[in-house]
C-alpha positions as a Markdown table, in Angstrom:
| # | Residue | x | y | z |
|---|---|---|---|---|
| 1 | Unk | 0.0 | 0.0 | 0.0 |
| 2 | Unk | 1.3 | 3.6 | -1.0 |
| 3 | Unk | 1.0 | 6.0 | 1.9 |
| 4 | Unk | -1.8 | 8.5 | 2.3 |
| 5 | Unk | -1.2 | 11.8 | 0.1 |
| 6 | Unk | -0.8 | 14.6 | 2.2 |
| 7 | Unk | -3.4 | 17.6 | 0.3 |
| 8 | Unk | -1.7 | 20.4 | -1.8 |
| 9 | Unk | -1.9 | 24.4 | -0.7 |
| 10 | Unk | -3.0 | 25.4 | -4.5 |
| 11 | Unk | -3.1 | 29.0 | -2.8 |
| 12 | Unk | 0.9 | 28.7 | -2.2 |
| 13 | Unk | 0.4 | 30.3 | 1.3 |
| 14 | Unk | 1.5 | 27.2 | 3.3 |
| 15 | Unk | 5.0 | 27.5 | 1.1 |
| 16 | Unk | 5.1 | 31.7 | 1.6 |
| 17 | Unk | 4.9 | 31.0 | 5.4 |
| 18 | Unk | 7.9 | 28.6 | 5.5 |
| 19 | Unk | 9.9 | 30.8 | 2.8 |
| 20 | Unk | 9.1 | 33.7 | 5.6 |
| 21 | Unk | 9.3 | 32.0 | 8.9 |
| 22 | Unk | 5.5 | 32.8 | 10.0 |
| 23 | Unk | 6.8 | 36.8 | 9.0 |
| 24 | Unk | 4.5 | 38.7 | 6.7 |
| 25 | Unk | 5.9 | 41.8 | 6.5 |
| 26 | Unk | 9.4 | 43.7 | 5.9 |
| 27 | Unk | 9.3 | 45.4 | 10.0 |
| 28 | Unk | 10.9 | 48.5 | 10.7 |
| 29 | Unk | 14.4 | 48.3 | 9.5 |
| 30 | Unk | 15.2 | 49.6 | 6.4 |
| 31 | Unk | 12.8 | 47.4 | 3.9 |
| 32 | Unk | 10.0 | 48.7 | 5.3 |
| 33 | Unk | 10.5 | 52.0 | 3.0 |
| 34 | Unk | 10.2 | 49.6 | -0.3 |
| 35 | Unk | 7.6 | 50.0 | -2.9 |
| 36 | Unk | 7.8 | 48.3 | -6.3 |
| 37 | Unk | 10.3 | 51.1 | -7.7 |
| 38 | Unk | 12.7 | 50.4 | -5.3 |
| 39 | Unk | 15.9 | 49.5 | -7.2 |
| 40 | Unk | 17.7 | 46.6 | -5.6 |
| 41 | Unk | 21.3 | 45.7 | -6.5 |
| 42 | Unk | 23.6 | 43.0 | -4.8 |
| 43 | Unk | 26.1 | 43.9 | -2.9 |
| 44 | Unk | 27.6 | 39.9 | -2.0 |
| 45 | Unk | 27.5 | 36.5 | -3.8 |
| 46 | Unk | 25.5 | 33.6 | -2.6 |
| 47 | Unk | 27.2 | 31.8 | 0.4 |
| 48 | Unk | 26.8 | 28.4 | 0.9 |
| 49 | Unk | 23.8 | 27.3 | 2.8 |
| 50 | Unk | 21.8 | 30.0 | 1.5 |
| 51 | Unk | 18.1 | 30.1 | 2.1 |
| 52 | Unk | 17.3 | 29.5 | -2.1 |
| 53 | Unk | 15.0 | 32.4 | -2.4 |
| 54 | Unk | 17.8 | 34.5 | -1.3 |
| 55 | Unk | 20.3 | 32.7 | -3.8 |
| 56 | Unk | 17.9 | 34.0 | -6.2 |
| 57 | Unk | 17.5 | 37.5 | -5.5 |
| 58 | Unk | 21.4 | 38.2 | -5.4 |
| 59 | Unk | 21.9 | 36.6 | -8.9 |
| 60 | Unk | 19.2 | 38.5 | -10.2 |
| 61 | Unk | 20.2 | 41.6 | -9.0 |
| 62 | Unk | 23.9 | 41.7 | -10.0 |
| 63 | Unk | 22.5 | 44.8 | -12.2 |
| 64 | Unk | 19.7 | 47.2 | -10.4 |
| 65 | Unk | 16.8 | 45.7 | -10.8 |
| 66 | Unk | 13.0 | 47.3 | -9.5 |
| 67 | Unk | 10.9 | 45.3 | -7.0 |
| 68 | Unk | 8.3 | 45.2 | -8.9 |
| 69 | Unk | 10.7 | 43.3 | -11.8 |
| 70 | Unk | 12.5 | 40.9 | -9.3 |
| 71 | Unk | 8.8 | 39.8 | -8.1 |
| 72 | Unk | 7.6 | 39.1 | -11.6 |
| 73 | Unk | 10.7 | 37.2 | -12.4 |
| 74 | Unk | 10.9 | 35.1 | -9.1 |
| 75 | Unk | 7.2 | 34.9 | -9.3 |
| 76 | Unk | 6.6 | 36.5 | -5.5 |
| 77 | Unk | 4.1 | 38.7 | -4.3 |
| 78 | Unk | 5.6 | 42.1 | -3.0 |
| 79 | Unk | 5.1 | 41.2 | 1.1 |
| 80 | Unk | 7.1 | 37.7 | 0.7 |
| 81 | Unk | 9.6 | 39.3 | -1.5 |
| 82 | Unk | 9.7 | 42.4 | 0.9 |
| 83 | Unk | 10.7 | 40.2 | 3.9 |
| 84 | Unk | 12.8 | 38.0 | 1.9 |
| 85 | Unk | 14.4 | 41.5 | 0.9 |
| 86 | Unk | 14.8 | 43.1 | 4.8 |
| 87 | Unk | 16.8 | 39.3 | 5.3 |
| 88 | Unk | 19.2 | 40.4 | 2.7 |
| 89 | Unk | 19.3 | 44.1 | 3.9 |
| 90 | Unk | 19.7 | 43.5 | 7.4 |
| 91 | Unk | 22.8 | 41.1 | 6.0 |
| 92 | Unk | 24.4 | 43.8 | 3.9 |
| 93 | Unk | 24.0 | 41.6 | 0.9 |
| 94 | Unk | 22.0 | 43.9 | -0.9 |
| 95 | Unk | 21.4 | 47.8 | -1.4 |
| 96 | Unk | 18.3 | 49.2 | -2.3 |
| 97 | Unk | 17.9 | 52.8 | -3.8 |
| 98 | Unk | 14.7 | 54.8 | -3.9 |
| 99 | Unk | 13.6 | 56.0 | -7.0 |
| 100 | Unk | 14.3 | 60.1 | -7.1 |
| 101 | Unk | 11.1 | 61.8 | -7.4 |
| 102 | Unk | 10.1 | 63.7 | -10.7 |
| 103 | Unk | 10.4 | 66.9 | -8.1 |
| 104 | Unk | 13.2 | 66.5 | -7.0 |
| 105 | Unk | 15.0 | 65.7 | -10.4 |
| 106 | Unk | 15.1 | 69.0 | -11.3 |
| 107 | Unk | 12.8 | 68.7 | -14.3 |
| 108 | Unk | 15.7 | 68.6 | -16.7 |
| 109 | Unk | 17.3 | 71.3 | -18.7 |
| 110 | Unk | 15.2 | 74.7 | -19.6 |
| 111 | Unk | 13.9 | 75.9 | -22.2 |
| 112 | Unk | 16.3 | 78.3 | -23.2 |
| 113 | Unk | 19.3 | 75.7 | -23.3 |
| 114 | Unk | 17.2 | 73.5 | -25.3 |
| 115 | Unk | 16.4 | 76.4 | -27.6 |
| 116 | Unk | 20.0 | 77.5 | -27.7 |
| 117 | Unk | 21.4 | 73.5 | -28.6 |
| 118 | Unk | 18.7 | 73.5 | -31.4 |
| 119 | Unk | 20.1 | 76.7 | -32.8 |
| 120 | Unk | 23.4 | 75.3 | -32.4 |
| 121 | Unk | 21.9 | 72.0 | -34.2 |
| 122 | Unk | 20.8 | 74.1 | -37.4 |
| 123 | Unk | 24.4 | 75.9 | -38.0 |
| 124 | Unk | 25.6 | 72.8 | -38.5 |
């Protein structure tokens, strides 16, 4: 006889809660200022023994990569990838940079400059 078949979780949540420890959110350290523009970028290499999720997030950020991108690509909703994210923080194994916002960019050159490199433009 084959042994009873233990049901699946088709919702994934039973697999979320052991990828989190029982955690469902980032806490206060410094993930808890993510949103899905957040750029992340790795800052170490996997180590050995490595939680695989984690293994995961610092190959696929060896280039900045948004939240909102790394979640698609490991398939993740933001609050698991958020905690998974405050591990690697805490750690110093990743760096996450805010997205600058439009007001504080500066809007980009004025008017006159662009007006001035147009006329320049047309000499040519």
């Amino acid at each position: 006889m084959s042994a009873p078949r233990r049901p699946t979780d088709p919702s994934g949540l039973e697999r979320y809660y052991v990828l989190t420890g029982g955690r469902s959110g980032p806490g206060d350290g410094p993930a808890a200022d993510l949103d899905v523009a957040t750029l992340v970028v790795s800052r170490a290499v996997p180590a050995p023994g490595m939680q695989r999720e984690h293994e995961d997030i610092l190959r696929h950020c060896r280039e900045p990569l948004s939240v909102a991108e790394l979640g698609a690509r490991l398939e993740l909703p933001f609050n698991i990838l958020a905690v998974l994210l405050a591990d690697l923080l805490d750690a110093g194994r990743v760096e996450a940079r805010h997205p600058v916002p439009a007001s504080d960019a500066g809007g980009g050159p004025g008017r006159t400059l662009l007006e001035e490199v147009l006329r320049g433009l047309q000499r040519l």
